[in-house]
Every structure is written in C-alpha cells, then in structure tokens.
Amino acid sequence: MAGSVLGAALQLQQGALWHGAVYAGLLGVGVAGWFALRAMRWGLPAGLQLSVALWVGAMAGGGLAGWRAVAYAAGALPAAVEGRDLWVEGRVAGMPQHGAGVTRFTFEVASARWVAGSMDGEEPPRVPARISLAWYAQGGGLWGRSETDAAPPAALAASVRAGERWRLAVRLRAPHGSLNPHGFDRELWMWERGEQASGQVRNGARDPQPERLASTWRHPVERLREAVRDAIFEQVDEPRHAGVIAALVTGDQNAIERSDWDVFRATGVAHLVSISGLHITMFAWLATLGVGVLWRRSTRLMLRWPAPHAALIGGVLLATLYAVFSGWGVPSQRTVLMLAAIGVLRLTGRRWPWPFVWLLACAVVVAADPWALMQAGFWLSFVAVGVLFAADAAAPGDAPSGIGARLLRLLREQWVVTLALTPLTLLLFQQVSVVGLLANAIAIPWVTLVVTPLAMLGVVVPSLWHLAAGSVQALLAVLEWLAGLPFATLSMAAPPLWTAIAGVAGGVLLAMRLPWSMRMLGLPLLLPALVWQAPRPAPGEFELLAADIGQGNAVLVRTASHSLLYDTGPRYSLESDAGQRVLVPLLRALGERLDAMVVSHRDSDHSGGAAAVLAAQPQSMLLSSIEPGHPLQAVRAAQRCEAGQRWTWDGVDFEVLHPRADDYTVFAPPKPNAISCVLRIGNGRVAALLAGDIERLQEAALVARTPGLRADLLLVPHHGSKTSSSGLLLDAVQPRIALVQAGWRNRFGHPAGEVVARYRARDISLVESARCGAATWASSAPEQLRCERVQGRRYWHHLPP
C-alpha cells in the first residue's frame, strides 16, 4: 500500500511523460511481482519481503498513474485549433456559475466544425470531449470584440441550464494558468476536472449567434442542484446568507461571497461551509445510525442480514448519493472511496491495526486519483485522521458516557488536530487561525446541529430556509467579531517540507497519551516550522521576482531587509484581482512586509490589485502618478512620483527617473502611459530598469536627460507594445535580459512581432512571462533568470509552442 502511494508520488514529479508502453510495463511488472511475492513470501526474511513489496508497489502505483496520464493527455487540444473560430455542439454538463457579466459552465462536446469561411478546405477540428466555457454578457474576456460589435442581452448567457444542448461559436485555448511560487495551480485543477481546454463563447453582432437546440435530462443531478440553488436565492433575500445555504446544500462554493470566505479562513472554519470530507463523513455516520435504527424495527430484515452490516452499507450508499448531489467534487470522491475501503474491511471481519487501515484508505484514494497527492485538502484530511488515530482520541473501551465527558472529548480532538496540523497549514497556506479553536468550538455544533439540518430540510419545506438564513446571520456576526481581533491570524513564511513533517510529528507526540516527560520531546520538533525565516539577499545585493499575473505588471524587489512592490497586476473581474489571487498569498508565503509600493500609473492592468495588497500591508507607503481623485487615494494617500526621488536600502540605490514634475501639467489631464513611474534599482555593479508603460516620446526624453541609463535587466515597456521599446531606448539601456509581462494569447498581441525582432537583432534575451511563469532574477547572478514554468515544470503544465 505504501509502495503504491510512493510510486504515484514519484510519477507526479515528472516534467514530461514517457511513452505509454513504459508505464504499462511498470504496471505489469508491479502486479506480477506482487503475485510472485505472495506465492513465496513464507520463504523470505521479513525485511526482504518489506523491501520487495515496497518496490513492486511503487512500480505498480507509478505505472498506473503514468498510464492514465498518457491516455488523458492524448485528448489535449491541438495547437492549430487555439484562437480560431469554430462551432461546437454538445451539452452543458455542470451547473452553470453566474458572475458579474459572465456565465461559466462545463460543456461536453458532441461535434465540432470550423465556422464557415474561416478554415475552408481543412480537416474538421479535433476538440477535447470536455471543455470549460465563459459566456460574457457584455462582450469582454480574453479576446474581446471591436467597439462596433453589439453586446447581446445578458439574459441569453444567464439562461444557460444544465443538461441543455447548444450550438455555440467559440474560441478555445489550452489550459494555461499563472504559475507562481506557493501559488494555486489552475492547470492541475483543470486536469483533475477533466477539462482539457477553456474558451469564450463568440456572441458579437458579427459572430454566428448561439443557438439552444433542446432541453435534455442527460444530467438530472446537475439540473436538480441548479433548481435547488436558484430556489434558495429566490427564497432568501440576503445574498450573503443565501450563498452559505446554497454551498451547504448543493456544494456550490462560488455562491459564497469573497468577503465571507476571508472571514471563514481567518477563523479556521472554511471546512464547515463547503462540502468537504467532514460533511460527507458526518452524513455517513448519521445515515448509518438512521438505517440501523430502522433495520432493527423489522424482524424479517434482522433475520436476513445483521443490522450493523446493513447500516454500514446503507450509510456509505446514502453518503455517496449526498456527495453526488453536492457536485461530486474531488474531496467528496476521496471521502467516499475512503469510507468504502474501511467499510469493506469491517464487512469482511478484518481487524487491522489503525496504521494499515489508514494506509489502505490512502492507497485506494491515490489509485483512483493520483493527482490528489498534489492537493492541500488531501493532506489535511488524511493527516488529521492519522493524528486522531495516533493520539488514541477514540480509544476502545474509553467511550465517554455523559454529555460533559463527550464535550471534553470533542474539545480534545479539536485541540489535537489543531496542534498537529499547524505546521502543515503553515506549509500549505502560510497562515493559521489563532482563534480557530474557539471559532470551531462554536461553529461546529451550530453548523452541524442547526444550520445544516435547516438548510437540508428547506429542500422539502422552503420556508425553513428563512430560519437557516437567520442562523447563518448569527454565526457570521460571531465569526466577523473573532476575525476582527488583532491577533486573529498568524502569518509567516512558507517553511520547507522537512520542517512541516517534523512539526506534525511533534504535534502528534505532544497529543499522545504518554507521560509528559515524553510528550515534551515534541516541542523541539515544532520549533523549526514556527521560527522559519525565508532567505533574503545579502547586504548590497537585490532580487526581483516578476509575478505571473497575466496581462499586467507586478514585480517584487527585495533587499537584505526591505521590500518594494512595483505595480500590482490587473483586475480580472468585479470579484477578483491579481492582488487578492496572486500577490497577497505570494507576499505571505515569502514572509514579506512591504516598505513601499509603486503603482506606475492608473491603468487597471497595473493598479488592479493595489487595494487588496494595501489592505494586507497596512504599513506600506504608496508612490504613484495617480490623480488626487483616484479611488486608491481613499485607501492610502499616495505620494506623487517625480524624477529625482531617490533612496538607499541596504546598500542598494533606488531612483525615480520619470515623470518630471512638469510632465503632469503638459496635458490636462495627462495620458496615463505618459506619466508612468520609471524606477531604476542598482548597487553600483548591476542595475534593473522598471519602465511601466512609457512610449516612444517618453523613452526619447528619458534617454536624453539620463546619462548612464544602462541596466542588466529591463522590464519591457508597455508589455511589448508597438508604441514602445524604440531602438533608441534599447541602445541606451543595453540589457542582458528583457522581461515581458503579458498574458498568454492576450487580445493586444503583446509582445508585437516587430518589437521582438528589435530585441533579437541586439542579441537581448527576451523572456515572456506567459512562457516563463514567475521569473526570479538576482543581482548576484545577473546573467541568470529562473522561470517557474521551466524549473518547476510538471507534465500537466501547458508548454506553449
């Protein structure tokens, strides 16, 4: 069992897949070896048996994971299809998600063909069977439309329902997300969901119009979930409360507002408001209890089958139905598999020691979903179960008899899990809730005994949803108060893996029922994860990390004891921006406390994430060219950037080169690009130039008034637009490396071909963030650039052609 998990874990580290025959061979050898070992095990020493079992298990686990990956990758979207208009016909396979001006849904493709006139004479396109689509009601999105295109009515996109057959004109692209240190891996998320392409519905005035073909019942569960979710929002007036109820009943976590998710995470109760392993396990326990009670009422049924066996099977089956209705998400699938594996052991009368039971459940889950090993939820849930087993929190023969004793047991279990999982939580999320123990002590019984039953019964008696909304309101009031306490959360840099492993072991040792003299040995194991500090540049050196944020700029500059953020990336939608999704988690993972933030100019691809970053970094000053009435001024009063401003941190010089004071008055109001803050960082030996969105006119002025403009690294002006990167600027700067921060297949065509040619003609290494991911450059090694998409590559990551 352990060997199969180890083999799958090793296979997941591959940067590229081998040929499928290699994995099939590994799987065959592993299975044959297991049967051979069983046949001759009594003649082998125990140590040799264990070693051989580990090896054959690893070959089988790695071979199975690799063979499945090869089979799945064969259905990937061909590069020749990306960005071209085509018709797809098929069904809406999942409950659509309606956001501000956009509807997103999973689409099962039955057939595909080129839009008439676009690819005449070519073979029909090969499209993956399952894709993710976005239907923008106002015509925005990845590729956009011209201003002459009329936007369709919003009601058309919002009318999409699960199970319906549609014919849609779309443009597709391979799954391509941001890749940042300690960041969310969207490409792995889509891989696990089986979605091998994403795209946008084309619905402009000059595009072929979408057509609803029929309403089917091919996805009845999804249709039912959608109907229940919509009924909840119709019945409950307050969207915040309706969102929590919808998440508990249907598993639609997108229904919960972002501000509420922040509260739930800060108080450590996020697991209670999403359909997680805890919910499925709790439901299985209640279902087992209910089936057992009903089964014992029938003498005939008792004579045909023992009540414990019937209760166990009924509990697992009902929990499976609940998991299916809640969306059959990956965490739910893992939990059902775990419960089924443990149920089989009990039905067959096997009484294995708890480590073997734990390993069996883990091996079954990994065999079904090897990529679960890359998910935080997998490790948190399985480590929590293992910790409770190891700490003997539910020791046989020690069951509490009274209400007080049961309450104390519940509190002890919560304390044990909190203590042991803190180092692992720091590794995965770089943040733990200090008030989590108290918040869970209040929220667990309230959600379990009040909110969830009312929410579920509301499906039958809709008026009960009003009572559920009232209970959610009361819970939110308590949680918001706890989250508002100054010590509510503890954040620190992401520790190395070994410190988290040691910390979990230390927590388990402290929680076990052992003499205190032995328990205290766990304290030294906890310390490395709790006191870890991320390494920083040496005095006199500096480091740049250009985050992968899509179409926009965001560069973190670090010295020995100071940090500066240059630009904050784009706003993706009304609900999300680069600050909240990328930069705040990245800064937390690195343990950064910003001294200053430079927002080069007002354009949203540079300032979109500023509010979220400033909220998380209240001590940071703001330097910018934004106007006095800009909304950011209400968040943090900005000091205007002007040429001549300079300061020194740890032997590293920072100087603002543009704009000059009179540039703000040349035009009324000035063009935002023309007054981009240009920042030069240097230590006397090497330098970096961050140029914002300046264009040719400003580049010429900058060269004319700034002697010695040379820099080793250049942040390419205006993302590689035709209006920038003049030969005059490149000849003056003479960079070794030029970094373009632009989105993959962005609608502006950045970087422009003629701009790329100018850099190549001067032998300047031009690196695009879409192909590099997050880029790290250090003054101590100015000729090198580390690309997250290259050094951290896994086989499911998109490799741009």
PDB file of N, CA and C in Angstrom, residues 673-752:
ATOM      1  N   ASN A 673      -0.203  56.564 -19.652  1.00  0.00           N
ATOM      2  CA  ASN A 673       1.070  55.951 -20.034  1.00  0.00           C
ATOM      3  C   ASN A 673       2.219  56.948 -20.003  1.00  0.00           C
ATOM      4  N   ALA A 674       1.942  58.192 -20.347  1.00  0.00           N
ATOM      5  CA  ALA A 674       2.995  59.202 -20.447  1.00  0.00           C
ATOM      6  C   ALA A 674       3.587  59.574 -19.097  1.00  0.00           C
ATOM      7  N   ILE A 675       2.860  59.309 -18.024  1.00  0.00           N
ATOM      8  CA  ILE A 675       3.377  59.658 -16.692  1.00  0.00           C
ATOM      9  C   ILE A 675       3.625  58.406 -15.861  1.00  0.00           C
ATOM     10  N   SER A 676       3.911  57.294 -16.531  1.00  0.00           N
ATOM     11  CA  SER A 676       4.268  56.085 -15.790  1.00  0.00           C
ATOM     12  C   SER A 676       5.525  56.330 -14.961  1.00  0.00           C
ATOM     13  N   CYS A 677       5.514  55.867 -13.722  1.00  0.00           N
ATOM     14  CA  CYS A 677       6.691  55.975 -12.860  1.00  0.00           C
ATOM     15  C   CYS A 677       7.739  54.976 -13.340  1.00  0.00           C
ATOM     16  N   VAL A 678       8.916  55.472 -13.693  1.00  0.00           N
ATOM     17  CA  VAL A 678      10.029  54.630 -14.117  1.00  0.00           C
ATOM     18  C   VAL A 678      11.031  54.558 -12.975  1.00  0.00           C
ATOM     19  N   LEU A 679      11.383  53.340 -12.567  1.00  0.00           N
ATOM     20  CA  LEU A 679      12.236  53.133 -11.396  1.00  0.00           C
ATOM     21  C   LEU A 679      13.492  52.382 -11.810  1.00  0.00           C
ATOM     22  N   ARG A 680      14.642  52.908 -11.350  1.00  0.00           N
ATOM     23  CA  ARG A 680      15.919  52.230 -11.593  1.00  0.00           C
ATOM     24  C   ARG A 680      16.487  51.766 -10.258  1.00  0.00           C
ATOM     25  N   ILE A 681      16.910  50.487 -10.211  1.00  0.00           N
ATOM     26  CA  ILE A 681      17.483  49.907  -8.999  1.00  0.00           C
ATOM     27  C   ILE A 681      18.890  49.436  -9.337  1.00  0.00           C
ATOM     28  N   GLY A 682      19.844  49.781  -8.518  1.00  0.00           N
ATOM     29  CA  GLY A 682      21.221  49.380  -8.797  1.00  0.00           C
ATOM     30  C   GLY A 682      22.076  49.353  -7.537  1.00  0.00           C
ATOM     31  N   ASN A 683      23.189  48.637  -7.621  1.00  0.00           N
ATOM     32  CA  ASN A 683      24.130  48.569  -6.489  1.00  0.00           C
ATOM     33  C   ASN A 683      25.543  48.985  -6.889  1.00  0.00           C
ATOM     34  N   GLY A 684      25.664  49.691  -8.025  1.00  0.00           N
ATOM     35  CA  GLY A 684      26.979  50.113  -8.494  1.00  0.00           C
ATOM     36  C   GLY A 684      27.647  49.111  -9.402  1.00  0.00           C
ATOM     37  N   ARG A 685      27.134  47.883  -9.409  1.00  0.00           N
ATOM     38  CA  ARG A 685      27.710  46.835 -10.246  1.00  0.00           C
ATOM     39  C   ARG A 685      26.718  46.373 -11.308  1.00  0.00           C
ATOM     40  N   VAL A 686      25.479  46.156 -10.914  1.00  0.00           N
ATOM     41  CA  VAL A 686      24.419  45.773 -11.838  1.00  0.00           C
ATOM     42  C   VAL A 686      23.192  46.630 -11.537  1.00  0.00           C
ATOM     43  N   ALA A 687      22.269  46.671 -12.500  1.00  0.00           N
ATOM     44  CA  ALA A 687      21.078  47.507 -12.332  1.00  0.00           C
ATOM     45  C   ALA A 687      19.899  46.880 -13.051  1.00  0.00           C
ATOM     46  N   ALA A 688      18.700  47.291 -12.636  1.00  0.00           N
ATOM     47  CA  ALA A 688      17.453  46.882 -13.280  1.00  0.00           C
ATOM     48  C   ALA A 688      16.619  48.122 -13.527  1.00  0.00           C
ATOM     49  N   LEU A 689      15.905  48.148 -14.653  1.00  0.00           N
ATOM     50  CA  LEU A 689      15.078  49.291 -15.032  1.00  0.00           C
ATOM     51  C   LEU A 689      13.638  48.822 -15.211  1.00  0.00           C
ATOM     52  N   LEU A 690      12.735  49.394 -14.414  1.00  0.00           N
ATOM     53  CA  LEU A 690      11.315  49.069 -14.488  1.00  0.00           C
ATOM     54  C   LEU A 690      10.618  50.242 -15.151  1.00  0.00           C
ATOM     55  N   ALA A 691      10.117  50.032 -16.376  1.00  0.00           N
ATOM     56  CA  ALA A 691       9.746  51.151 -17.247  1.00  0.00           C
ATOM     57  C   ALA A 691       8.254  51.395 -17.377  1.00  0.00           C
ATOM     58  N   GLY A 692       7.393  50.648 -16.679  1.00  0.00           N
ATOM     59  CA  GLY A 692       5.960  50.911 -16.770  1.00  0.00           C
ATOM     60  C   GLY A 692       5.436  50.813 -18.192  1.00  0.00           C
ATOM     61  N   ASP A 693       4.606  51.797 -18.575  1.00  0.00           N
ATOM     62  CA  ASP A 693       4.003  51.801 -19.915  1.00  0.00           C
ATOM     63  C   ASP A 693       4.447  53.012 -20.740  1.00  0.00           C
ATOM     64  N   ILE A 694       5.650  53.516 -20.488  1.00  0.00           N
ATOM     65  CA  ILE A 694       6.098  54.667 -21.274  1.00  0.00           C
ATOM     66  C   ILE A 694       6.169  54.296 -22.748  1.00  0.00           C
ATOM     67  N   GLU A 695       5.993  55.306 -23.611  1.00  0.00           N
ATOM     68  CA  GLU A 695       6.004  55.092 -25.051  1.00  0.00           C
ATOM     69  C   GLU A 695       7.176  55.839 -25.670  1.00  0.00           C
ATOM     70  N   ARG A 696       7.253  55.835 -27.010  1.00  0.00           N
ATOM     71  CA  ARG A 696       8.455  56.315 -27.691  1.00  0.00           C
ATOM     72  C   ARG A 696       8.838  57.732 -27.270  1.00  0.00           C
ATOM     73  N   LEU A 697       7.871  58.627 -27.163  1.00  0.00           N
ATOM     74  CA  LEU A 697       8.163  60.009 -26.808  1.00  0.00           C
ATOM     75  C   LEU A 697       8.816  60.100 -25.443  1.00  0.00           C
ATOM     76  N   GLN A 698       8.280  59.373 -24.476  1.00  0.00           N
ATOM     77  CA  GLN A 698       8.867  59.382 -23.136  1.00  0.00           C
ATOM     78  C   GLN A 698      10.204  58.650 -23.112  1.00  0.00           C
ATOM     79  N   GLU A 699      10.330  57.595 -23.925  1.00  0.00           N
ATOM     80  CA  GLU A 699      11.616  56.901 -23.999  1.00  0.00           C
ATOM     81  C   GLU A 699      12.715  57.832 -24.498  1.00  0.00           C
ATOM     82  N   ALA A 700      12.404  58.623 -25.534  1.00  0.00           N
ATOM     83  CA  ALA A 700      13.396  59.565 -26.070  1.00  0.00           C
ATOM     84  C   ALA A 700      13.781  60.606 -25.026  1.00  0.00           C
ATOM     85  N   ALA A 701      12.776  61.126 -24.290  1.00  0.00           N
ATOM     86  CA  ALA A 701      13.062  62.113 -23.253  1.00  0.00           C
ATOM     87  C   ALA A 701      13.901  61.491 -22.142  1.00  0.00           C
ATOM     88  N   LEU A 702      13.604  60.266 -21.793  1.00  0.00           N
ATOM     89  CA  LEU A 702      14.340  59.584 -20.726  1.00  0.00           C
ATOM     90  C   LEU A 702      15.801  59.388 -21.116  1.00  0.00           C
ATOM     91  N   VAL A 703      16.039  58.977 -22.351  1.00  0.00           N
ATOM     92  CA  VAL A 703      17.418  58.783 -22.823  1.00  0.00           C
ATOM     93  C   VAL A 703      18.159  60.110 -22.868  1.00  0.00           C
ATOM     94  N   ALA A 704      17.490  61.163 -23.299  1.00  0.00           N
ATOM     95  CA  ALA A 704      18.143  62.464 -23.447  1.00  0.00           C
ATOM     96  C   ALA A 704      18.586  63.052 -22.112  1.00  0.00           C
ATOM     97  N   ARG A 705      17.793  62.858 -21.073  1.00  0.00           N
ATOM     98  CA  ARG A 705      18.115  63.520 -19.800  1.00  0.00           C
ATOM     99  C   ARG A 705      18.739  62.596 -18.749  1.00  0.00           C
ATOM    100  N   THR A 706      18.986  61.317 -19.117  1.00  0.00           N
ATOM    101  CA  THR A 706      19.534  60.377 -18.136  1.00  0.00           C
ATOM    102  C   THR A 706      20.775  59.716 -18.688  1.00  0.00           C
ATOM    103  N   PRO A 707      21.933  60.288 -18.447  1.00  0.00           N
ATOM    104  CA  PRO A 707      23.163  59.613 -18.869  1.00  0.00           C
ATOM    105  C   PRO A 707      23.389  58.356 -18.023  1.00  0.00           C
ATOM    106  N   GLY A 708      24.043  57.381 -18.593  1.00  0.00           N
ATOM    107  CA  GLY A 708      24.303  56.145 -17.852  1.00  0.00           C
ATOM    108  C   GLY A 708      23.040  55.374 -17.553  1.00  0.00           C
ATOM    109  N   LEU A 709      22.177  55.209 -18.564  1.00  0.00           N
ATOM    110  CA  LEU A 709      20.899  54.548 -18.365  1.00  0.00           C
ATOM    111  C   LEU A 709      21.024  53.029 -18.412  1.00  0.00           C
ATOM    112  N   ARG A 710      22.198  52.532 -18.660  1.00  0.00           N
ATOM    113  CA  ARG A 710      22.382  51.100 -18.881  1.00  0.00           C
ATOM    114  C   ARG A 710      21.875  50.275 -17.698  1.00  0.00           C
ATOM    115  N   ALA A 711      21.245  49.122 -18.009  1.00  0.00           N
ATOM    116  CA  ALA A 711      20.755  48.210 -16.980  1.00  0.00           C
ATOM    117  C   ALA A 711      20.892  46.781 -17.473  1.00  0.00           C
ATOM    118  N   ASP A 712      21.100  45.867 -16.549  1.00  0.00           N
ATOM    119  CA  ASP A 712      21.253  44.455 -16.911  1.00  0.00           C
ATOM    120  C   ASP A 712      19.915  43.797 -17.192  1.00  0.00           C
ATOM    121  N   LEU A 713      18.870  44.251 -16.499  1.00  0.00           N
ATOM    122  CA  LEU A 713      17.534  43.711 -16.719  1.00  0.00           C
ATOM    123  C   LEU A 713      16.574  44.858 -17.002  1.00  0.00           C
ATOM    124  N   LEU A 714      15.748  44.679 -18.028  1.00  0.00           N
ATOM    125  CA  LEU A 714      14.756  45.681 -18.408  1.00  0.00           C
ATOM    126  C   LEU A 714      13.372  45.057 -18.354  1.00  0.00           C
ATOM    127  N   LEU A 715      12.466  45.675 -17.605  1.00  0.00           N
ATOM    128  CA  LEU A 715      11.056  45.313 -17.688  1.00  0.00           C
ATOM    129  C   LEU A 715      10.498  46.004 -18.925  1.00  0.00           C
ATOM    130  N   VAL A 716      10.197  45.231 -19.942  1.00  0.00           N
ATOM    131  CA  VAL A 716       9.863  45.771 -21.263  1.00  0.00           C
ATOM    132  C   VAL A 716       8.703  46.763 -21.154  1.00  0.00           C
ATOM    133  N   PRO A 717       8.884  47.981 -21.678  1.00  0.00           N
ATOM    134  CA  PRO A 717       7.822  48.991 -21.588  1.00  0.00           C
ATOM    135  C   PRO A 717       6.545  48.551 -22.290  1.00  0.00           C
ATOM    136  N   HIS A 718       5.435  48.834 -21.659  1.00  0.00           N
ATOM    137  CA  HIS A 718       4.093  48.627 -22.230  1.00  0.00           C
ATOM    138  C   HIS A 718       3.909  47.206 -22.746  1.00  0.00           C
ATOM    139  N   HIS A 719       4.494  46.231 -22.051  1.00  0.00           N
ATOM    140  CA  HIS A 719       4.278  44.806 -22.323  1.00  0.00           C
ATOM    141  C   HIS A 719       4.686  44.387 -23.729  1.00  0.00           C
ATOM    142  N   GLY A 720       5.543  45.176 -24.374  1.00  0.00           N
ATOM    143  CA  GLY A 720       5.958  44.833 -25.734  1.00  0.00           C
ATOM    144  C   GLY A 720       5.070  45.401 -26.810  1.00  0.00           C
ATOM    145  N   SER A 721       4.372  46.490 -26.500  1.00  0.00           N
ATOM    146  CA  SER A 721       3.501  47.131 -27.495  1.00  0.00           C
ATOM    147  C   SER A 721       4.330  47.772 -28.610  1.00  0.00           C
ATOM    148  N   LYS A 722       3.691  47.952 -29.789  1.00  0.00           N
ATOM    149  CA  LYS A 722       4.349  48.616 -30.911  1.00  0.00           C
ATOM    150  C   LYS A 722       4.717  50.056 -30.595  1.00  0.00           C
ATOM    151  N   THR A 723       4.057  50.638 -29.612  1.00  0.00           N
ATOM    152  CA  THR A 723       4.290  52.053 -29.294  1.00  0.00           C
ATOM    153  C   THR A 723       5.527  52.270 -28.437  1.00  0.00           C
ATOM    154  N   SER A 724       6.196  51.185 -28.033  1.00  0.00           N
ATOM    155  CA  SER A 724       7.316  51.307 -27.087  1.00  0.00           C
ATOM    156  C   SER A 724       8.508  50.484 -27.556  1.00  0.00           C
ATOM    157  N   SER A 725       9.523  50.386 -26.688  1.00  0.00           N
ATOM    158  CA  SER A 725      10.751  49.633 -26.978  1.00  0.00           C
ATOM    159  C   SER A 725      11.420  50.129 -28.255  1.00  0.00           C
ATOM    160  N   SER A 726      11.604  51.436 -28.347  1.00  0.00           N
ATOM    161  CA  SER A 726      12.282  52.013 -29.504  1.00  0.00           C
ATOM    162  C   SER A 726      13.745  51.585 -29.520  1.00  0.00           C
ATOM    163  N   GLY A 727      14.327  51.607 -30.701  1.00  0.00           N
ATOM    164  CA  GLY A 727      15.749  51.284 -30.810  1.00  0.00           C
ATOM    165  C   GLY A 727      16.607  52.225 -29.983  1.00  0.00           C
ATOM    166  N   LEU A 728      16.196  53.489 -29.868  1.00  0.00           N
ATOM    167  CA  LEU A 728      16.941  54.468 -29.076  1.00  0.00           C
ATOM    168  C   LEU A 728      17.042  54.024 -27.622  1.00  0.00           C
ATOM    169  N   LEU A 729      15.929  53.547 -27.053  1.00  0.00           N
ATOM    170  CA  LEU A 729      15.941  53.099 -25.665  1.00  0.00           C
ATOM    171  C   LEU A 729      16.792  51.848 -25.507  1.00  0.00           C
ATOM    172  N   LEU A 730      16.641  50.890 -26.407  1.00  0.00           N
ATOM    173  CA  LEU A 730      17.380  49.637 -26.279  1.00  0.00           C
ATOM    174  C   LEU A 730      18.881  49.866 -26.407  1.00  0.00           C
ATOM    175  N   ASP A 731      19.275  50.774 -27.283  1.00  0.00           N
ATOM    176  CA  ASP A 731      20.701  51.055 -27.439  1.00  0.00           C
ATOM    177  C   ASP A 731      21.265  51.757 -26.209  1.00  0.00           C
ATOM    178  N   ALA A 732      20.430  52.531 -25.511  1.00  0.00           N
ATOM    179  CA  ALA A 732      20.897  53.221 -24.312  1.00  0.00           C
ATOM    180  C   ALA A 732      20.959  52.285 -23.114  1.00  0.00           C
ATOM    181  N   VAL A 733      19.977  51.411 -22.990  1.00  0.00           N
ATOM    182  CA  VAL A 733      19.912  50.526 -21.812  1.00  0.00           C
ATOM    183  C   VAL A 733      20.824  49.312 -21.983  1.00  0.00           C
ATOM    184  N   GLN A 734      20.879  48.730 -23.172  1.00  0.00           N
ATOM    185  CA  GLN A 734      21.697  47.558 -23.472  1.00  0.00           C
ATOM    186  C   GLN A 734      21.518  46.448 -22.429  1.00  0.00           C
ATOM    187  N   PRO A 735      20.289  45.994 -22.217  1.00  0.00           N
ATOM    188  CA  PRO A 735      20.083  44.962 -21.187  1.00  0.00           C
ATOM    189  C   PRO A 735      20.561  43.589 -21.646  1.00  0.00           C
ATOM    190  N   ARG A 736      20.941  42.779 -20.687  1.00  0.00           N
ATOM    191  CA  ARG A 736      21.212  41.382 -20.994  1.00  0.00           C
ATOM    192  C   ARG A 736      19.894  40.625 -21.171  1.00  0.00           C
ATOM    193  N   ILE A 737      18.945  40.925 -20.269  1.00  0.00           N
ATOM    194  CA  ILE A 737      17.664  40.227 -20.251  1.00  0.00           C
ATOM    195  C   ILE A 737      16.550  41.260 -20.290  1.00  0.00           C
ATOM    196  N   ALA A 738      15.552  41.014 -21.133  1.00  0.00           N
ATOM    197  CA  ALA A 738      14.360  41.858 -21.188  1.00  0.00           C
ATOM    198  C   ALA A 738      13.160  40.979 -20.864  1.00  0.00           C
ATOM    199  N   LEU A 739      12.358  41.403 -19.899  1.00  0.00           N
ATOM    200  CA  LEU A 739      11.243  40.597 -19.419  1.00  0.00           C
ATOM    201  C   LEU A 739       9.921  41.235 -19.833  1.00  0.00           C
ATOM    202  N   VAL A 740       9.096  40.466 -20.542  1.00  0.00           N
ATOM    203  CA  VAL A 740       7.772  40.909 -20.969  1.00  0.00           C
ATOM    204  C   VAL A 740       6.730  40.291 -20.042  1.00  0.00           C
ATOM    205  N   GLN A 741       5.974  41.117 -19.331  1.00  0.00           N
ATOM    206  CA  GLN A 741       4.850  40.620 -18.544  1.00  0.00           C
ATOM    207  C   GLN A 741       3.572  40.837 -19.349  1.00  0.00           C
ATOM    208  N   ALA A 742       3.089  39.752 -19.937  1.00  0.00           N
ATOM    209  CA  ALA A 742       1.887  39.816 -20.782  1.00  0.00           C
ATOM    210  C   ALA A 742       1.155  38.492 -20.683  1.00  0.00           C
ATOM    211  N   GLY A 743      -0.166  38.530 -20.869  1.00  0.00           N
ATOM    212  CA  GLY A 743      -0.977  37.330 -20.761  1.00  0.00           C
ATOM    213  C   GLY A 743      -0.830  36.417 -21.966  1.00  0.00           C
ATOM    214  N   TRP A 744      -1.019  35.125 -21.722  1.00  0.00           N
ATOM    215  CA  TRP A 744      -0.969  34.141 -22.807  1.00  0.00           C
ATOM    216  C   TRP A 744      -2.127  34.388 -23.771  1.00  0.00           C
ATOM    217  N   ARG A 745      -1.817  34.513 -25.069  1.00  0.00           N
ATOM    218  CA  ARG A 745      -2.785  34.761 -26.122  1.00  0.00           C
ATOM    219  C   ARG A 745      -3.636  35.992 -25.789  1.00  0.00           C
ATOM    220  N   ASN A 746      -2.988  37.043 -25.277  1.00  0.00           N
ATOM    221  CA  ASN A 746      -3.720  38.258 -24.928  1.00  0.00           C
ATOM    222  C   ASN A 746      -4.257  38.931 -26.187  1.00  0.00           C
ATOM    223  N   ARG A 747      -5.354  39.655 -26.033  1.00  0.00           N
ATOM    224  CA  ARG A 747      -6.054  40.228 -27.180  1.00  0.00           C
ATOM    225  C   ARG A 747      -5.311  41.391 -27.812  1.00  0.00           C
ATOM    226  N   PHE A 748      -4.249  41.899 -27.145  1.00  0.00           N
ATOM    227  CA  PHE A 748      -3.480  43.015 -27.704  1.00  0.00           C
ATOM    228  C   PHE A 748      -2.346  42.543 -28.606  1.00  0.00           C
ATOM    229  N   GLY A 749      -2.064  41.249 -28.593  1.00  0.00           N
ATOM    230  CA  GLY A 749      -0.957  40.737 -29.395  1.00  0.00           C
ATOM    231  C   GLY A 749       0.404  41.062 -28.839  1.00  0.00           C
ATOM    232  N   HIS A 750       0.498  41.325 -27.536  1.00  0.00           N
ATOM    233  CA  HIS A 750       1.795  41.618 -26.912  1.00  0.00           C
ATOM    234  C   HIS A 750       2.563  40.321 -26.637  1.00  0.00           C
ATOM    235  N   PRO A 751       3.867  40.321 -26.883  1.00  0.00           N
ATOM    236  CA  PRO A 751       4.664  41.386 -27.495  1.00  0.00           C
ATOM    237  C   PRO A 751       4.533  41.365 -29.010  1.00  0.00           C
ATOM    238  N   ALA A 752       4.541  42.545 -29.608  1.00  0.00           N
ATOM    239  CA  ALA A 752       4.390  42.680 -31.056  1.00  0.00           C
ATOM    240  C   ALA A 752       5.595  42.073 -31.771  1.00  0.00           C
TER     241      ALA A 752
END
